[in-house]
């Protein structure tokens, strides 16, 4: 039986009295520490993505290389998320998070120093993105499975929604900082500020209580891994949720990698304008996450996810062909809203439908879907170089909406989730 920290027990006893959008932040000190460390980590990651994307564009002037950069950062999710999953059900997750934060800080400082001395090269960007992706894959998976240990089940949707809201708020803060910082201090200055954010995140992570899993005897790591896969295959609804997490990640999310091209070549906004584009999507994503955090009484959650995912593709198609800045910003806002809302609710439903004993392995499969984005970014970059970036993005969004409809028909249990 999982051990719940005292802060979570207190939250369980006061949830009804602490009703409100921010109640889990108010009621659980441990959850607040996790939330703050996550927010500062994500601010740093968005700053890194913007900085490395801008560096790669100026070094290569190639959509293909930008897509390759996305591939380097995302492939680690495919390589380590599943193999590391049995370990997540065995070790102290606090210690693991601290190790991940420290490693990310070292990588960030290394990239900043190389850039400062004018020695940055495309292959160094790819290596830095890959190493950072390895750390991030483990870090993000561990954070996903920590949440239920810090809050009561009755507050889980609120906690996940708030965590998602915090992460999506960083889509505003991170790029909004990175764009002007690149313009004023250069890419090296932005990377040093990013390292500062990771330092703050590390300090907050160290405030978490020990988060050790049950000490019961366990089978071999490989057997644990196979057990997790078999568990998923026995539940159609979980398969459906994982597929829905994967589809837009492959076909839609890669458009974010190509916002530097829109900022520089299509909308002619420059580095500051790049921050505006990311921030518009971030504002929408924040709104979508807060909607989920406060909408615990949404009854037909399965239908909500399916419809939202289909409409999401349509909004991104409109963005792809927009050459009007105001329309582009509006599309990015609603794309952020829809994408964030469906992902936060998808995450909540996964947590509610698995036990703590298997949670690490199931959520590792979920985190693997994050690594699928580069698999879409590379061909999207290739098509962008040959057909044009707008056509490549629109084709991906159309495929996403089409596949979602097919999934809704093929897995009826998705439509009944509440």
Short mmCIF file of C-alpha atoms in Angstrom, two decimals:
data_model
loop_
_atom_site.label_atom_id
_atom_site.label_comp_id
_atom_site.label_asym_id
_atom_site.label_seq_id
_atom_site.Cartn_x
_atom_site.Cartn_y
_atom_site.Cartn_z
CA UNK A 1 0.00 0.00 0.00
CA UNK A 2 1.46 3.36 -0.95
CA UNK A 3 2.66 5.64 1.83
CA UNK A 4 1.23 9.14 1.61
CA UNK A 5 3.20 12.06 3.08
CA UNK A 6 1.62 13.95 5.98
CA UNK A 7 1.04 16.95 3.72
CA UNK A 8 -1.14 14.83 1.44
CA UNK A 9 -3.05 13.41 4.41
CA UNK A 10 -3.74 16.95 5.58
CA UNK A 11 -4.88 17.84 2.08
CA UNK A 12 -7.24 14.86 2.05
CA UNK A 13 -8.81 16.00 5.31
CA UNK A 14 -9.31 19.56 4.16
CA UNK A 15 -10.11 19.21 0.46
CA UNK A 16 -13.79 19.94 0.94
CA UNK A 17 -13.06 22.99 3.07
CA UNK A 18 -10.37 24.15 0.63
CA UNK A 19 -12.48 24.14 -2.50
CA UNK A 20 -11.13 26.37 -5.22
CA UNK A 21 -9.01 26.41 -8.30
CA UNK A 22 -5.70 26.62 -6.40
CA UNK A 23 -6.62 24.38 -3.47
CA UNK A 24 -3.90 21.73 -3.92
CA UNK A 25 -1.24 24.45 -3.99
CA UNK A 26 -2.64 25.83 -0.74
CA UNK A 27 -3.14 22.54 1.06
CA UNK A 28 0.03 20.58 0.28
CA UNK A 29 3.46 22.03 0.97
CA UNK A 30 5.18 19.10 -0.76
CA UNK A 31 3.03 19.58 -3.86
CA UNK A 32 3.94 23.31 -3.88
CA UNK A 33 7.64 22.38 -3.89
CA UNK A 34 7.06 19.98 -6.79
CA UNK A 35 5.01 22.59 -8.66
CA UNK A 36 7.66 25.32 -8.25
CA UNK A 37 10.53 23.06 -9.29
CA UNK A 38 8.54 21.91 -12.31
CA UNK A 39 7.72 25.46 -13.36
CA UNK A 40 11.33 26.65 -13.18
CA UNK A 41 12.53 23.51 -14.98
CA UNK A 42 10.07 24.11 -17.79
CA UNK A 43 10.94 27.80 -18.06
CA UNK A 44 14.54 26.69 -18.56
CA UNK A 45 13.56 24.06 -21.13
CA UNK A 46 11.55 26.53 -23.20
CA UNK A 47 14.40 29.02 -23.08
CA UNK A 48 16.76 26.26 -24.22
CA UNK A 49 14.47 25.26 -27.09
CA UNK A 50 14.16 28.83 -28.33
CA UNK A 51 17.88 29.54 -27.94
CA UNK A 52 19.05 26.37 -29.66
CA UNK A 53 16.46 26.75 -32.43
CA UNK A 54 17.60 30.30 -33.11
CA UNK A 55 21.26 29.26 -33.04
CA UNK A 56 20.62 26.39 -35.44
CA UNK A 57 18.69 28.60 -37.85
CA UNK A 58 21.48 31.16 -37.98
CA UNK A 59 24.21 28.53 -38.31
CA UNK A 60 22.54 26.45 -41.04
CA UNK A 61 19.64 28.48 -42.49
CA UNK A 62 17.86 25.13 -42.95
CA UNK A 63 14.41 23.83 -41.98
CA UNK A 64 15.82 20.30 -42.16
CA UNK A 65 18.48 21.04 -39.53
CA UNK A 66 15.85 22.58 -37.26
CA UNK A 67 13.86 19.37 -37.59
CA UNK A 68 17.00 17.37 -36.86
CA UNK A 69 17.49 19.40 -33.70
CA UNK A 70 13.96 18.45 -32.63
CA UNK A 71 14.77 14.81 -33.37
CA UNK A 72 17.89 14.93 -31.20
CA UNK A 73 15.94 16.32 -28.24
CA UNK A 74 13.05 13.89 -28.54
CA UNK A 75 14.64 10.55 -29.41
CA UNK A 76 15.86 10.07 -25.79
CA UNK A 77 12.21 9.79 -24.70
CA UNK A 78 11.91 6.75 -26.95
CA UNK A 79 15.23 5.28 -25.83
CA UNK A 80 14.99 5.56 -22.04
CA UNK A 81 11.39 6.25 -20.96
CA UNK A 82 10.28 2.61 -21.12
CA UNK A 83 13.53 0.86 -20.06
CA UNK A 84 13.81 3.11 -16.99
CA UNK A 85 10.18 2.55 -15.95
CA UNK A 86 10.74 -0.46 -13.63
CA UNK A 87 13.43 1.55 -11.85
CA UNK A 88 10.92 4.34 -11.17
CA UNK A 89 8.79 1.85 -9.22
CA UNK A 90 11.80 0.91 -7.05
CA UNK A 91 14.00 3.92 -6.19
CA UNK A 92 13.56 7.08 -4.13
CA UNK A 93 12.02 9.42 -6.69
CA UNK A 94 13.20 12.54 -4.85
CA UNK A 95 16.85 11.47 -5.19
CA UNK A 96 16.27 10.68 -8.86
CA UNK A 97 14.75 14.11 -9.49
CA UNK A 98 17.68 15.85 -7.79
CA UNK A 99 20.15 13.91 -9.95
CA UNK A 100 18.23 14.88 -13.09
CA UNK A 101 18.12 18.57 -12.14
CA UNK A 102 21.86 18.67 -11.43
CA UNK A 103 22.65 16.98 -14.75
CA UNK A 104 20.47 19.41 -16.70
CA UNK A 105 22.26 22.32 -15.02
CA UNK A 106 25.69 20.99 -16.04
CA UNK A 107 24.56 20.54 -19.67
CA UNK A 108 23.10 24.05 -19.75
CA UNK A 109 26.27 25.65 -18.41
CA UNK A 110 28.36 23.74 -20.95
CA UNK A 111 26.26 25.00 -23.87
CA UNK A 112 26.38 28.56 -22.53
CA UNK A 113 30.16 28.53 -22.23
CA UNK A 114 30.67 27.09 -25.73
CA UNK A 115 28.34 29.74 -27.18
CA UNK A 116 30.03 32.52 -25.22
CA UNK A 117 33.40 31.65 -26.77
CA UNK A 118 31.95 31.51 -30.29
CA UNK A 119 32.67 27.81 -30.68
CA UNK A 120 29.08 26.62 -31.20
CA UNK A 121 28.57 24.27 -34.14
CA UNK A 122 25.49 22.41 -35.41
CA UNK A 123 26.79 19.06 -34.11
CA UNK A 124 27.31 20.54 -30.65
CA UNK A 125 23.72 21.79 -30.65
CA UNK A 126 22.53 18.29 -31.58
CA UNK A 127 24.68 16.68 -28.87
CA UNK A 128 23.47 19.16 -26.24
CA UNK A 129 19.85 18.64 -27.26
CA UNK A 130 20.29 14.84 -27.10
CA UNK A 131 21.94 14.82 -23.65
CA UNK A 132 19.36 17.25 -22.29
CA UNK A 133 16.63 15.04 -23.74
CA UNK A 134 18.02 12.01 -21.89
CA UNK A 135 17.84 13.86 -18.59
CA UNK A 136 14.43 15.33 -19.36
CA UNK A 137 12.94 11.95 -20.27
CA UNK A 138 13.72 10.54 -16.82
CA UNK A 139 12.89 13.80 -15.01
CA UNK A 140 9.47 14.26 -16.62
CA UNK A 141 8.44 10.63 -16.11
CA UNK A 142 9.41 10.76 -12.43
CA UNK A 143 7.43 13.97 -11.94
CA UNK A 144 4.33 12.39 -13.47
CA UNK A 145 4.28 9.53 -10.98
CA UNK A 146 5.14 11.69 -7.95
CA UNK A 147 1.90 13.71 -8.07
CA UNK A 148 -0.46 10.98 -6.75
CA UNK A 149 1.90 10.44 -3.79
CA UNK A 150 1.55 14.06 -2.69
CA UNK A 151 -2.21 14.67 -3.07
CA UNK A 152 -5.41 12.71 -2.30
CA UNK A 153 -7.27 10.99 -5.14
CA UNK A 154 -10.12 13.52 -4.82
CA UNK A 155 -7.67 16.32 -5.64
CA UNK A 156 -5.82 14.54 -8.43
CA UNK A 157 -7.49 16.27 -11.38
CA UNK A 158 -7.00 19.65 -9.73
CA UNK A 159 -3.34 18.86 -9.00
CA UNK A 160 -2.61 17.61 -12.52
CA UNK A 161 -4.47 20.54 -14.03
CA UNK A 162 -2.48 23.01 -11.91
CA UNK A 163 0.80 21.29 -12.75
CA UNK A 164 -0.12 21.41 -16.42
CA UNK A 165 -1.13 25.06 -16.03
CA UNK A 166 2.21 25.85 -14.44
CA UNK A 167 4.06 24.05 -17.22
CA UNK A 168 2.06 25.84 -19.87
CA UNK A 169 2.55 29.19 -18.18
CA UNK A 170 6.23 28.62 -18.85
CA UNK A 171 5.40 28.62 -22.55
CA UNK A 172 4.65 32.30 -21.98
CA UNK A 173 7.49 33.11 -19.61
CA UNK A 174 10.25 31.03 -21.22
CA UNK A 175 9.98 32.25 -24.83
CA UNK A 176 9.01 35.75 -23.68
CA UNK A 177 12.29 35.87 -21.78
CA UNK A 178 14.38 34.04 -24.36
CA UNK A 179 13.43 36.19 -27.37
CA UNK A 180 14.34 39.57 -25.81
CA UNK A 181 17.36 38.08 -24.02
CA UNK A 182 18.73 36.75 -27.31
CA UNK A 183 18.18 40.18 -28.85
CA UNK A 184 19.87 42.03 -25.95
CA UNK A 185 22.44 39.59 -24.50
CA UNK A 186 22.85 37.14 -27.35
CA UNK A 187 22.23 33.41 -27.27
CA UNK A 188 24.98 32.85 -24.67
CA UNK A 189 23.35 35.31 -22.26
CA UNK A 190 19.98 33.60 -22.67
CA UNK A 191 21.60 30.23 -21.92
CA UNK A 192 23.23 31.55 -18.74
CA UNK A 193 19.86 32.87 -17.55
CA UNK A 194 18.40 29.46 -18.36
CA UNK A 195 21.04 27.88 -16.11
CA UNK A 196 19.91 30.21 -13.34
CA UNK A 197 16.34 28.94 -13.67
CA UNK A 198 17.59 25.36 -13.37
CA UNK A 199 19.42 26.31 -10.18
CA UNK A 200 16.17 27.59 -8.64
CA UNK A 201 14.44 24.38 -9.74
CA UNK A 202 17.12 22.26 -8.08
CA UNK A 203 16.73 24.12 -4.77
CA UNK A 204 12.96 23.53 -4.80
CA UNK A 205 13.34 19.86 -5.70
CA UNK A 206 15.51 19.41 -2.63
CA UNK A 207 12.52 20.54 -0.49
CA UNK A 208 10.51 17.43 -1.42
CA UNK A 209 10.08 14.67 1.19
CA UNK A 210 11.60 11.23 0.53
CA UNK A 211 9.44 9.45 -2.05
CA UNK A 212 10.32 5.79 -1.75
CA UNK A 213 8.10 3.13 -3.35
CA UNK A 214 6.83 0.12 -1.43
CA UNK A 215 9.59 -2.10 -0.10
CA UNK A 216 7.76 -5.29 -1.09
CA UNK A 217 9.77 -7.92 -2.98
CA UNK A 218 9.78 -7.42 -6.71
CA UNK A 219 10.54 -9.57 -9.72
CA UNK A 220 13.41 -8.93 -12.11
CA UNK A 221 13.49 -5.59 -13.92
CA UNK A 222 12.74 -7.17 -17.29
CA UNK A 223 9.78 -9.08 -15.84
CA UNK A 224 8.45 -5.85 -14.34
CA UNK A 225 8.75 -4.17 -17.74
CA UNK A 226 6.89 -6.98 -19.51
CA UNK A 227 4.19 -6.91 -16.82
CA UNK A 228 3.63 -3.21 -17.47
CA UNK A 229 3.21 -3.73 -21.21
CA UNK A 230 0.82 -6.63 -20.67
CA UNK A 231 -1.25 -4.54 -18.26
CA UNK A 232 -1.72 -1.86 -20.92
CA UNK A 233 -2.58 -4.39 -23.63
CA UNK A 234 -5.37 -5.81 -21.42
CA UNK A 235 -7.14 -2.44 -21.18
CA UNK A 236 -8.57 -0.94 -24.37
CA UNK A 237 -9.25 2.42 -22.77
CA UNK A 238 -5.62 2.83 -21.69
CA UNK A 239 -4.43 1.85 -25.17
CA UNK A 240 -6.81 4.46 -26.58
CA UNK A 241 -5.56 7.19 -24.23
CA UNK A 242 -1.94 6.43 -25.13
CA UNK A 243 -2.78 6.50 -28.85
CA UNK A 244 -4.55 9.84 -28.43
CA UNK A 245 -1.50 11.18 -26.62
CA UNK A 246 0.72 10.01 -29.49
CA UNK A 247 -1.24 11.14 -32.56
CA UNK A 248 -1.06 14.95 -32.20
CA UNK A 249 2.45 14.59 -30.77
CA UNK A 250 3.62 13.05 -34.05
CA UNK A 251 1.55 15.02 -36.53
CA UNK A 252 0.86 18.42 -34.92
CA UNK A 253 3.30 19.33 -32.13
CA UNK A 254 6.34 19.55 -34.47
CA UNK A 255 4.99 22.86 -35.79
CA UNK A 256 6.51 24.47 -32.68
CA UNK A 257 9.97 23.60 -34.00
CA UNK A 258 9.34 25.78 -37.05
CA UNK A 259 8.14 28.95 -35.36
CA UNK A 260 11.61 30.52 -35.89
CA UNK A 261 10.95 30.29 -39.65
CA UNK A 262 7.55 31.98 -39.27
CA UNK A 263 9.11 34.71 -37.10
CA UNK A 264 12.01 35.42 -39.44
CA UNK A 265 10.83 34.60 -42.97
CA UNK A 266 7.02 34.46 -43.15
CA UNK A 267 5.80 37.03 -40.63
CA UNK A 268 9.05 39.06 -40.52
CA UNK A 269 8.97 39.57 -36.75
CA UNK A 270 12.58 38.81 -35.76
CA UNK A 271 13.82 37.41 -32.44
CA UNK A 272 11.41 39.47 -30.32
CA UNK A 273 8.51 38.38 -32.49
CA UNK A 274 9.54 34.75 -32.00
CA UNK A 275 8.92 35.25 -28.29
CA UNK A 276 5.46 36.66 -29.08
CA UNK A 277 4.56 33.59 -31.13
CA UNK A 278 5.61 31.18 -28.38
CA UNK A 279 3.91 33.35 -25.76
CA UNK A 280 0.59 33.39 -27.65
CA UNK A 281 0.52 29.61 -27.65
CA UNK A 282 1.59 29.63 -24.01
CA UNK A 283 -1.28 31.92 -22.96
CA UNK A 284 -3.72 29.58 -24.66
CA UNK A 285 -2.10 26.52 -23.10
CA UNK A 286 -2.29 28.11 -19.66
CA UNK A 287 -5.98 28.88 -20.17
CA UNK A 288 -6.63 25.31 -21.33
CA UNK A 289 -4.88 23.81 -18.31
CA UNK A 290 -6.75 26.04 -15.88
CA UNK A 291 -9.99 25.07 -17.61
CA UNK A 292 -9.27 21.40 -16.88
CA UNK A 293 -8.14 22.13 -13.31
CA UNK A 294 -11.45 23.85 -12.57
CA UNK A 295 -13.71 21.62 -14.67
CA UNK A 296 -13.75 18.51 -12.49
CA UNK A 297 -17.45 18.04 -13.16
CA UNK A 298 -17.02 17.61 -16.93
CA UNK A 299 -18.85 14.31 -17.30
CA UNK A 300 -18.17 13.05 -20.83
CA UNK A 301 -14.41 13.37 -20.68
CA UNK A 302 -13.82 10.82 -23.45
CA UNK A 303 -15.93 12.74 -25.95
CA UNK A 304 -14.32 15.99 -24.85
CA UNK A 305 -10.83 14.67 -25.60
CA UNK A 306 -11.83 13.32 -29.03
CA UNK A 307 -13.62 16.46 -30.20
CA UNK A 308 -10.89 18.74 -28.87
CA UNK A 309 -8.18 16.80 -30.70
CA UNK A 310 -10.02 16.99 -34.03
CA UNK A 311 -10.66 20.73 -33.72
CA UNK A 312 -7.04 21.25 -32.65
CA UNK A 313 -5.85 20.00 -36.03
CA UNK A 314 -8.17 22.41 -37.83
CA UNK A 315 -6.86 25.41 -35.91
CA UNK A 316 -3.25 24.54 -36.75
CA UNK A 317 -4.13 24.20 -40.44
CA UNK A 318 -5.44 27.76 -40.33
CA UNK A 319 -2.25 28.92 -38.62
CA UNK A 320 -0.07 27.17 -41.20
CA UNK A 321 -1.33 29.35 -44.05
CA UNK A 322 -1.72 32.61 -42.13
CA UNK A 323 0.53 35.50 -43.16
CA UNK A 324 -1.31 37.98 -40.94
CA UNK A 325 0.32 38.39 -37.54
CA UNK A 326 -2.90 38.94 -35.58
CA UNK A 327 -4.57 35.86 -37.08
CA UNK A 328 -1.43 33.80 -36.44
CA UNK A 329 -1.39 34.85 -32.79
CA UNK A 330 -5.09 33.98 -32.41
CA UNK A 331 -4.54 30.55 -33.97
CA UNK A 332 -1.58 29.91 -31.70
CA UNK A 333 -3.67 30.90 -28.67
CA UNK A 334 -6.51 28.50 -29.51
CA UNK A 335 -4.10 25.81 -30.59
CA UNK A 336 -2.40 26.11 -27.21
CA UNK A 337 -5.75 26.03 -25.40
CA UNK A 338 -7.04 22.93 -27.19
CA UNK A 339 -3.75 21.04 -27.10
CA UNK A 340 -3.22 21.72 -23.40
CA UNK A 341 -6.80 20.88 -22.39
CA UNK A 342 -6.81 17.52 -24.14
CA UNK A 343 -3.34 16.58 -22.82
CA UNK A 344 -4.15 17.51 -19.20
CA UNK A 345 -7.41 15.58 -19.24
CA UNK A 346 -5.76 12.63 -20.97
CA UNK A 347 -3.12 12.58 -18.24
CA UNK A 348 -5.77 12.72 -15.51
CA UNK A 349 -7.72 9.79 -16.96
CA UNK A 350 -4.58 7.67 -17.16
CA UNK A 351 -3.79 8.29 -13.48
CA UNK A 352 -7.37 7.52 -12.44
CA UNK A 353 -7.38 4.21 -14.31
CA UNK A 354 -4.12 2.64 -13.05
CA UNK A 355 -2.91 1.45 -9.65
CA UNK A 356 0.15 2.88 -7.91
CA UNK A 357 2.00 -0.44 -8.25
CA UNK A 358 1.95 -0.20 -12.05
CA UNK A 359 1.84 3.60 -12.37
CA UNK A 360 5.54 4.13 -13.13
CA UNK A 361 5.50 1.74 -16.07
CA UNK A 362 2.24 3.04 -17.56
CA UNK A 363 3.32 6.65 -17.24
CA UNK A 364 6.66 5.78 -18.83
CA UNK A 365 4.72 4.58 -21.87
CA UNK A 366 2.84 7.86 -21.75
CA UNK A 367 6.11 9.82 -21.62
CA UNK A 368 7.36 7.86 -24.64
CA UNK A 369 4.67 9.60 -26.65
CA UNK A 370 6.45 12.90 -25.93
CA UNK A 371 9.47 11.51 -27.75
CA UNK A 372 7.39 10.85 -30.85
CA UNK A 373 7.28 14.54 -31.73
CA UNK A 374 10.73 14.46 -33.38
CA UNK A 375 9.60 11.53 -35.51
CA UNK A 376 7.14 14.01 -36.98
CA UNK A 377 9.58 16.94 -36.89
CA UNK A 378 12.16 15.30 -39.16
CA UNK A 379 9.80 14.42 -42.05
CA UNK A 380 8.02 17.73 -41.50
CA UNK A 381 11.38 19.45 -41.87
CA UNK A 382 12.09 17.46 -45.02
CA UNK A 383 8.69 18.30 -46.52
CA UNK A 384 9.10 21.90 -45.40
CA UNK A 385 12.38 22.14 -47.28
CA UNK A 386 10.83 20.72 -50.47
CA UNK A 387 7.15 21.74 -50.40
CA UNK A 388 7.21 24.69 -48.03
CA UNK A 389 6.75 24.78 -44.25
CA UNK A 390 3.04 25.81 -44.36
CA UNK A 391 2.12 22.79 -46.53
CA UNK A 392 4.09 20.43 -44.26
CA UNK A 393 2.41 21.70 -41.07
CA UNK A 394 -1.08 21.63 -42.59
CA UNK A 395 -0.62 18.06 -43.83
CA UNK A 396 0.43 16.90 -40.38
CA UNK A 397 -2.55 18.58 -38.71
CA UNK A 398 -4.96 17.05 -41.25
CA UNK A 399 -3.53 13.58 -40.59
CA UNK A 400 -3.91 14.08 -36.83
CA UNK A 401 -7.62 14.95 -37.05
CA UNK A 402 -8.27 12.08 -39.47
CA UNK A 403 -6.51 9.47 -37.34
CA UNK A 404 -8.33 10.71 -34.22
CA UNK A 405 -11.69 10.09 -35.88
CA UNK A 406 -10.58 6.58 -36.84
CA UNK A 407 -9.44 5.88 -33.26
CA UNK A 408 -12.80 7.06 -31.90
CA UNK A 409 -14.54 4.54 -34.15
CA UNK A 410 -12.10 1.69 -33.49
CA UNK A 411 -12.04 2.00 -29.65
CA UNK A 412 -15.61 2.66 -28.45
CA UNK A 413 -14.58 2.52 -24.78
CA UNK A 414 -12.87 5.90 -25.23
CA UNK A 415 -16.20 7.57 -25.85
CA UNK A 416 -17.61 6.30 -22.54
CA UNK A 417 -14.83 7.55 -20.26
CA UNK A 418 -16.08 9.97 -17.60
#
